Amino acid sequence: MKIFYYEFIVGEDAIDVNHHANNAHYVIWMQEAANAHSNAVGDLIETNLAQNRTWMVRRHEIDYLGQLFLGDKVRVKTWTQPEKRSCSKRFYEFSKDGAPVASAVTTYVFYDLARGRPIAIPPEIAKLYED
Protein backbone atom coordinates (compact mmCIF):
# COMPACT_ATOMS: atom_id res chain seq x y z
CA MET A 1 0.00 0.00 0.00
CA LYS A 2 1.34 3.41 -0.98
CA ILE A 3 0.71 6.07 1.63
CA PHE A 4 0.13 9.58 0.30
CA TYR A 5 0.06 12.92 2.12
CA TYR A 6 -2.09 15.85 1.06
CA GLU A 7 -1.89 19.25 2.76
CA PHE A 8 -4.09 22.32 2.63
CA ILE A 9 -5.02 25.45 4.56
CA VAL A 10 -8.64 25.81 5.71
CA GLY A 11 -10.14 28.64 3.68
CA GLU A 12 -12.97 31.04 4.41
CA ASP A 13 -15.37 29.11 2.16
CA ALA A 14 -15.18 26.12 4.54
CA ILE A 15 -16.21 28.05 7.64
CA ASP A 16 -19.84 27.78 8.79
CA VAL A 17 -22.09 29.63 11.25
CA ASN A 18 -20.33 27.86 14.14
CA HIS A 19 -17.01 29.44 13.05
CA HIS A 20 -15.39 26.10 12.28
CA ALA A 21 -15.01 23.97 9.13
CA ASN A 22 -18.34 22.60 8.00
CA ASN A 23 -18.60 18.82 7.80
CA ALA A 24 -19.48 18.95 4.08
CA HIS A 25 -16.01 20.29 3.33
CA TYR A 26 -14.39 17.12 4.67
CA VAL A 27 -15.91 15.22 1.74
CA ILE A 28 -14.47 17.80 -0.66
CA TRP A 29 -11.03 17.48 0.96
CA MET A 30 -11.29 13.69 0.83
CA GLN A 31 -11.97 13.89 -2.90
CA GLU A 32 -9.07 16.31 -3.40
CA ALA A 33 -6.71 14.00 -1.47
CA ALA A 34 -7.92 10.94 -3.41
CA ASN A 35 -7.51 12.70 -6.77
CA ALA A 36 -4.03 13.95 -5.85
CA HIS A 37 -3.00 10.44 -4.77
CA SER A 38 -4.43 8.84 -7.92
CA ASN A 39 -2.65 11.37 -10.13
CA ALA A 40 0.62 10.81 -8.23
CA VAL A 41 0.56 7.05 -8.86
CA GLY A 42 -0.60 7.36 -12.49
CA ASP A 43 -4.28 6.39 -12.13
CA LEU A 44 -5.42 9.35 -14.22
CA ILE A 45 -9.06 10.36 -14.42
CA GLU A 46 -8.69 11.37 -18.07
CA THR A 47 -7.20 7.99 -19.03
CA ASN A 48 -9.98 6.08 -17.29
CA LEU A 49 -12.71 8.24 -18.85
CA ALA A 50 -11.16 7.77 -22.30
CA GLN A 51 -11.57 4.02 -21.69
CA ASN A 52 -15.20 4.54 -20.58
CA ARG A 53 -14.53 3.68 -16.94
CA THR A 54 -14.24 5.55 -13.67
CA TRP A 55 -14.15 5.26 -9.89
CA MET A 56 -17.52 5.96 -8.23
CA VAL A 57 -18.26 6.44 -4.53
CA ARG A 58 -20.47 3.86 -2.86
CA ARG A 59 -20.10 5.06 0.73
CA HIS A 60 -18.41 7.67 2.94
CA GLU A 61 -17.86 7.29 6.68
CA ILE A 62 -16.37 10.12 8.76
CA ASP A 63 -15.54 10.29 12.46
CA TYR A 64 -14.92 13.82 13.74
CA LEU A 65 -12.31 13.93 16.50
CA GLY A 66 -11.67 17.67 16.70
CA GLN A 67 -12.38 20.92 14.91
CA LEU A 68 -10.75 22.88 12.12
CA PHE A 69 -10.74 26.66 11.94
CA LEU A 70 -9.91 29.33 9.39
CA GLY A 71 -6.21 29.26 8.53
CA ASP A 72 -5.48 25.85 10.06
CA LYS A 73 -2.84 23.85 8.19
CA VAL A 74 -4.19 20.32 7.71
CA ARG A 75 -2.39 17.15 6.72
CA VAL A 76 -4.33 14.23 5.29
CA LYS A 77 -2.74 10.79 5.25
CA THR A 78 -4.48 8.51 2.75
CA TRP A 79 -4.06 4.99 1.40
CA THR A 80 -6.11 2.33 -0.36
CA GLN A 81 -6.96 -1.28 0.31
CA PRO A 82 -8.68 -3.61 -2.17
CA GLU A 83 -11.94 -4.99 -0.82
CA LYS A 84 -13.65 -7.03 -3.55
CA ARG A 85 -13.19 -7.56 -7.28
CA SER A 86 -14.70 -4.20 -8.16
CA CYS A 87 -14.33 -2.33 -4.84
CA SER A 88 -11.55 -0.58 -3.00
CA LYS A 89 -11.54 1.24 0.31
CA ARG A 90 -9.66 4.48 0.77
CA PHE A 91 -8.69 5.51 4.28
CA TYR A 92 -8.01 9.06 5.49
CA GLU A 93 -6.50 10.51 8.66
CA PHE A 94 -6.85 14.29 9.08
CA SER A 95 -4.50 16.04 11.51
CA LYS A 96 -3.40 19.54 12.49
CA ASP A 97 -0.29 20.24 14.55
CA GLY A 98 0.17 16.45 14.74
CA ALA A 99 -3.16 15.91 16.51
CA PRO A 100 -5.95 13.86 14.92
CA VAL A 101 -8.97 15.84 13.75
CA ALA A 102 -10.93 13.24 11.76
CA SER A 103 -10.71 9.76 10.30
CA ALA A 104 -12.66 8.59 7.30
CA VAL A 105 -13.20 5.75 4.86
CA THR A 106 -14.61 5.85 1.35
CA THR A 107 -15.70 2.74 -0.51
CA TYR A 108 -15.07 3.16 -4.24
CA VAL A 109 -16.42 0.98 -7.05
CA PHE A 110 -14.64 0.67 -10.39
CA TYR A 111 -17.36 1.33 -12.92
CA ASP A 112 -17.95 0.69 -16.63
CA LEU A 113 -19.69 3.80 -17.96
CA ALA A 114 -20.84 2.19 -21.21
CA ARG A 115 -22.52 -0.77 -19.52
CA GLY A 116 -23.60 1.14 -16.43
CA ARG A 117 -22.29 -1.38 -13.93
CA PRO A 118 -19.30 -2.20 -11.72
CA ILE A 119 -16.39 -4.09 -13.28
CA ALA A 120 -13.31 -5.79 -11.88
CA ILE A 121 -10.46 -3.45 -11.04
CA PRO A 122 -7.86 -4.05 -13.76
CA PRO A 123 -4.61 -5.52 -12.38
CA GLU A 124 -2.59 -2.66 -13.88
CA ILE A 125 -4.70 -0.16 -11.89
CA ALA A 126 -4.53 -2.14 -8.63
CA LYS A 127 -0.75 -2.44 -8.98
CA LEU A 128 -0.36 1.37 -9.04
CA TYR A 129 -1.40 1.55 -5.39
CA GLU A 130 0.89 -1.23 -4.14
CA ASP A 131 4.38 -0.72 -2.70
CSV table of C-alpha atoms in Angstrom, one decimal:
chain,number,residue,atom,x,y,z
A,1,MET,CA,0.0,0.0,0.0
A,2,LYS,CA,1.3,3.4,-1.0
A,3,ILE,CA,0.7,6.1,1.6
A,4,PHE,CA,0.1,9.6,0.3
A,5,TYR,CA,0.1,12.9,2.1
A,6,TYR,CA,-2.1,15.9,1.1
A,7,GLU,CA,-1.9,19.2,2.8
A,8,PHE,CA,-4.1,22.3,2.6
A,9,ILE,CA,-5.0,25.4,4.6
A,10,VAL,CA,-8.6,25.8,5.7
A,11,GLY,CA,-10.1,28.6,3.7
A,12,GLU,CA,-13.0,31.0,4.4
A,13,ASP,CA,-15.4,29.1,2.2
A,14,ALA,CA,-15.2,26.1,4.5
A,15,ILE,CA,-16.2,28.0,7.6
A,16,ASP,CA,-19.8,27.8,8.8
A,17,VAL,CA,-22.1,29.6,11.2
A,18,ASN,CA,-20.3,27.9,14.1
A,19,HIS,CA,-17.0,29.4,13.1
A,20,HIS,CA,-15.4,26.1,12.3
A,21,ALA,CA,-15.0,24.0,9.1
A,22,ASN,CA,-18.3,22.6,8.0
A,23,ASN,CA,-18.6,18.8,7.8
A,24,ALA,CA,-19.5,18.9,4.1
A,25,HIS,CA,-16.0,20.3,3.3
A,26,TYR,CA,-14.4,17.1,4.7
A,27,VAL,CA,-15.9,15.2,1.7
A,28,ILE,CA,-14.5,17.8,-0.7
A,29,TRP,CA,-11.0,17.5,1.0
A,30,MET,CA,-11.3,13.7,0.8
A,31,GLN,CA,-12.0,13.9,-2.9
A,32,GLU,CA,-9.1,16.3,-3.4
A,33,ALA,CA,-6.7,14.0,-1.5
A,34,ALA,CA,-7.9,10.9,-3.4
A,35,ASN,CA,-7.5,12.7,-6.8
A,36,ALA,CA,-4.0,14.0,-5.9
A,37,HIS,CA,-3.0,10.4,-4.8
A,38,SER,CA,-4.4,8.8,-7.9
A,39,ASN,CA,-2.6,11.4,-10.1
A,40,ALA,CA,0.6,10.8,-8.2
A,41,VAL,CA,0.6,7.1,-8.9
A,42,GLY,CA,-0.6,7.4,-12.5
A,43,ASP,CA,-4.3,6.4,-12.1
A,44,LEU,CA,-5.4,9.3,-14.2
A,45,ILE,CA,-9.1,10.4,-14.4
A,46,GLU,CA,-8.7,11.4,-18.1
A,47,THR,CA,-7.2,8.0,-19.0
A,48,ASN,CA,-10.0,6.1,-17.3
A,49,LEU,CA,-12.7,8.2,-18.8
A,50,ALA,CA,-11.2,7.8,-22.3
A,51,GLN,CA,-11.6,4.0,-21.7
A,52,ASN,CA,-15.2,4.5,-20.6
A,53,ARG,CA,-14.5,3.7,-16.9
A,54,THR,CA,-14.2,5.6,-13.7
A,55,TRP,CA,-14.2,5.3,-9.9
A,56,MET,CA,-17.5,6.0,-8.2
A,57,VAL,CA,-18.3,6.4,-4.5
A,58,ARG,CA,-20.5,3.9,-2.9
A,59,ARG,CA,-20.1,5.1,0.7
A,60,HIS,CA,-18.4,7.7,2.9
A,61,GLU,CA,-17.9,7.3,6.7
A,62,ILE,CA,-16.4,10.1,8.8
A,63,ASP,CA,-15.5,10.3,12.5
A,64,TYR,CA,-14.9,13.8,13.7
A,65,LEU,CA,-12.3,13.9,16.5
A,66,GLY,CA,-11.7,17.7,16.7
A,67,GLN,CA,-12.4,20.9,14.9
A,68,LEU,CA,-10.7,22.9,12.1
A,69,PHE,CA,-10.7,26.7,11.9
A,70,LEU,CA,-9.9,29.3,9.4
A,71,GLY,CA,-6.2,29.3,8.5
A,72,ASP,CA,-5.5,25.8,10.1
A,73,LYS,CA,-2.8,23.8,8.2
A,74,VAL,CA,-4.2,20.3,7.7
A,75,ARG,CA,-2.4,17.2,6.7
A,76,VAL,CA,-4.3,14.2,5.3
A,77,LYS,CA,-2.7,10.8,5.2
A,78,THR,CA,-4.5,8.5,2.7
A,79,TRP,CA,-4.1,5.0,1.4
A,80,THR,CA,-6.1,2.3,-0.4
A,81,GLN,CA,-7.0,-1.3,0.3
A,82,PRO,CA,-8.7,-3.6,-2.2
A,83,GLU,CA,-11.9,-5.0,-0.8
A,84,LYS,CA,-13.6,-7.0,-3.5
A,85,ARG,CA,-13.2,-7.6,-7.3
A,86,SER,CA,-14.7,-4.2,-8.2
A,87,CYS,CA,-14.3,-2.3,-4.8
A,88,SER,CA,-11.5,-0.6,-3.0
A,89,LYS,CA,-11.5,1.2,0.3
A,90,ARG,CA,-9.7,4.5,0.8
A,91,PHE,CA,-8.7,5.5,4.3
A,92,TYR,CA,-8.0,9.1,5.5
A,93,GLU,CA,-6.5,10.5,8.7
A,94,PHE,CA,-6.9,14.3,9.1
A,95,SER,CA,-4.5,16.0,11.5
A,96,LYS,CA,-3.4,19.5,12.5
A,97,ASP,CA,-0.3,20.2,14.5
A,98,GLY,CA,0.2,16.4,14.7
A,99,ALA,CA,-3.2,15.9,16.5
A,100,PRO,CA,-6.0,13.9,14.9
A,101,VAL,CA,-9.0,15.8,13.8
A,102,ALA,CA,-10.9,13.2,11.8
A,103,SER,CA,-10.7,9.8,10.3
A,104,ALA,CA,-12.7,8.6,7.3
A,105,VAL,CA,-13.2,5.8,4.9
A,106,THR,CA,-14.6,5.9,1.3
A,107,THR,CA,-15.7,2.7,-0.5
A,108,TYR,CA,-15.1,3.2,-4.2
A,109,VAL,CA,-16.4,1.0,-7.0
A,110,PHE,CA,-14.6,0.7,-10.4
A,111,TYR,CA,-17.4,1.3,-12.9
A,112,ASP,CA,-17.9,0.7,-16.6
A,113,LEU,CA,-19.7,3.8,-18.0
A,114,ALA,CA,-20.8,2.2,-21.2
A,115,ARG,CA,-22.5,-0.8,-19.5
A,116,GLY,CA,-23.6,1.1,-16.4
A,117,ARG,CA,-22.3,-1.4,-13.9
A,118,PRO,CA,-19.3,-2.2,-11.7
A,119,ILE,CA,-16.4,-4.1,-13.3
A,120,ALA,CA,-13.3,-5.8,-11.9
A,121,ILE,CA,-10.5,-3.4,-11.0
A,122,PRO,CA,-7.9,-4.0,-13.8
A,123,PRO,CA,-4.6,-5.5,-12.4
A,124,GLU,CA,-2.6,-2.7,-13.9
A,125,ILE,CA,-4.7,-0.2,-11.9
A,126,ALA,CA,-4.5,-2.1,-8.6
A,127,LYS,CA,-0.8,-2.4,-9.0
A,128,LEU,CA,-0.4,1.4,-9.0
A,129,TYR,CA,-1.4,1.6,-5.4
A,130,GLU,CA,0.9,-1.2,-4.1
A,131,ASP,CA,4.4,-0.7,-2.7
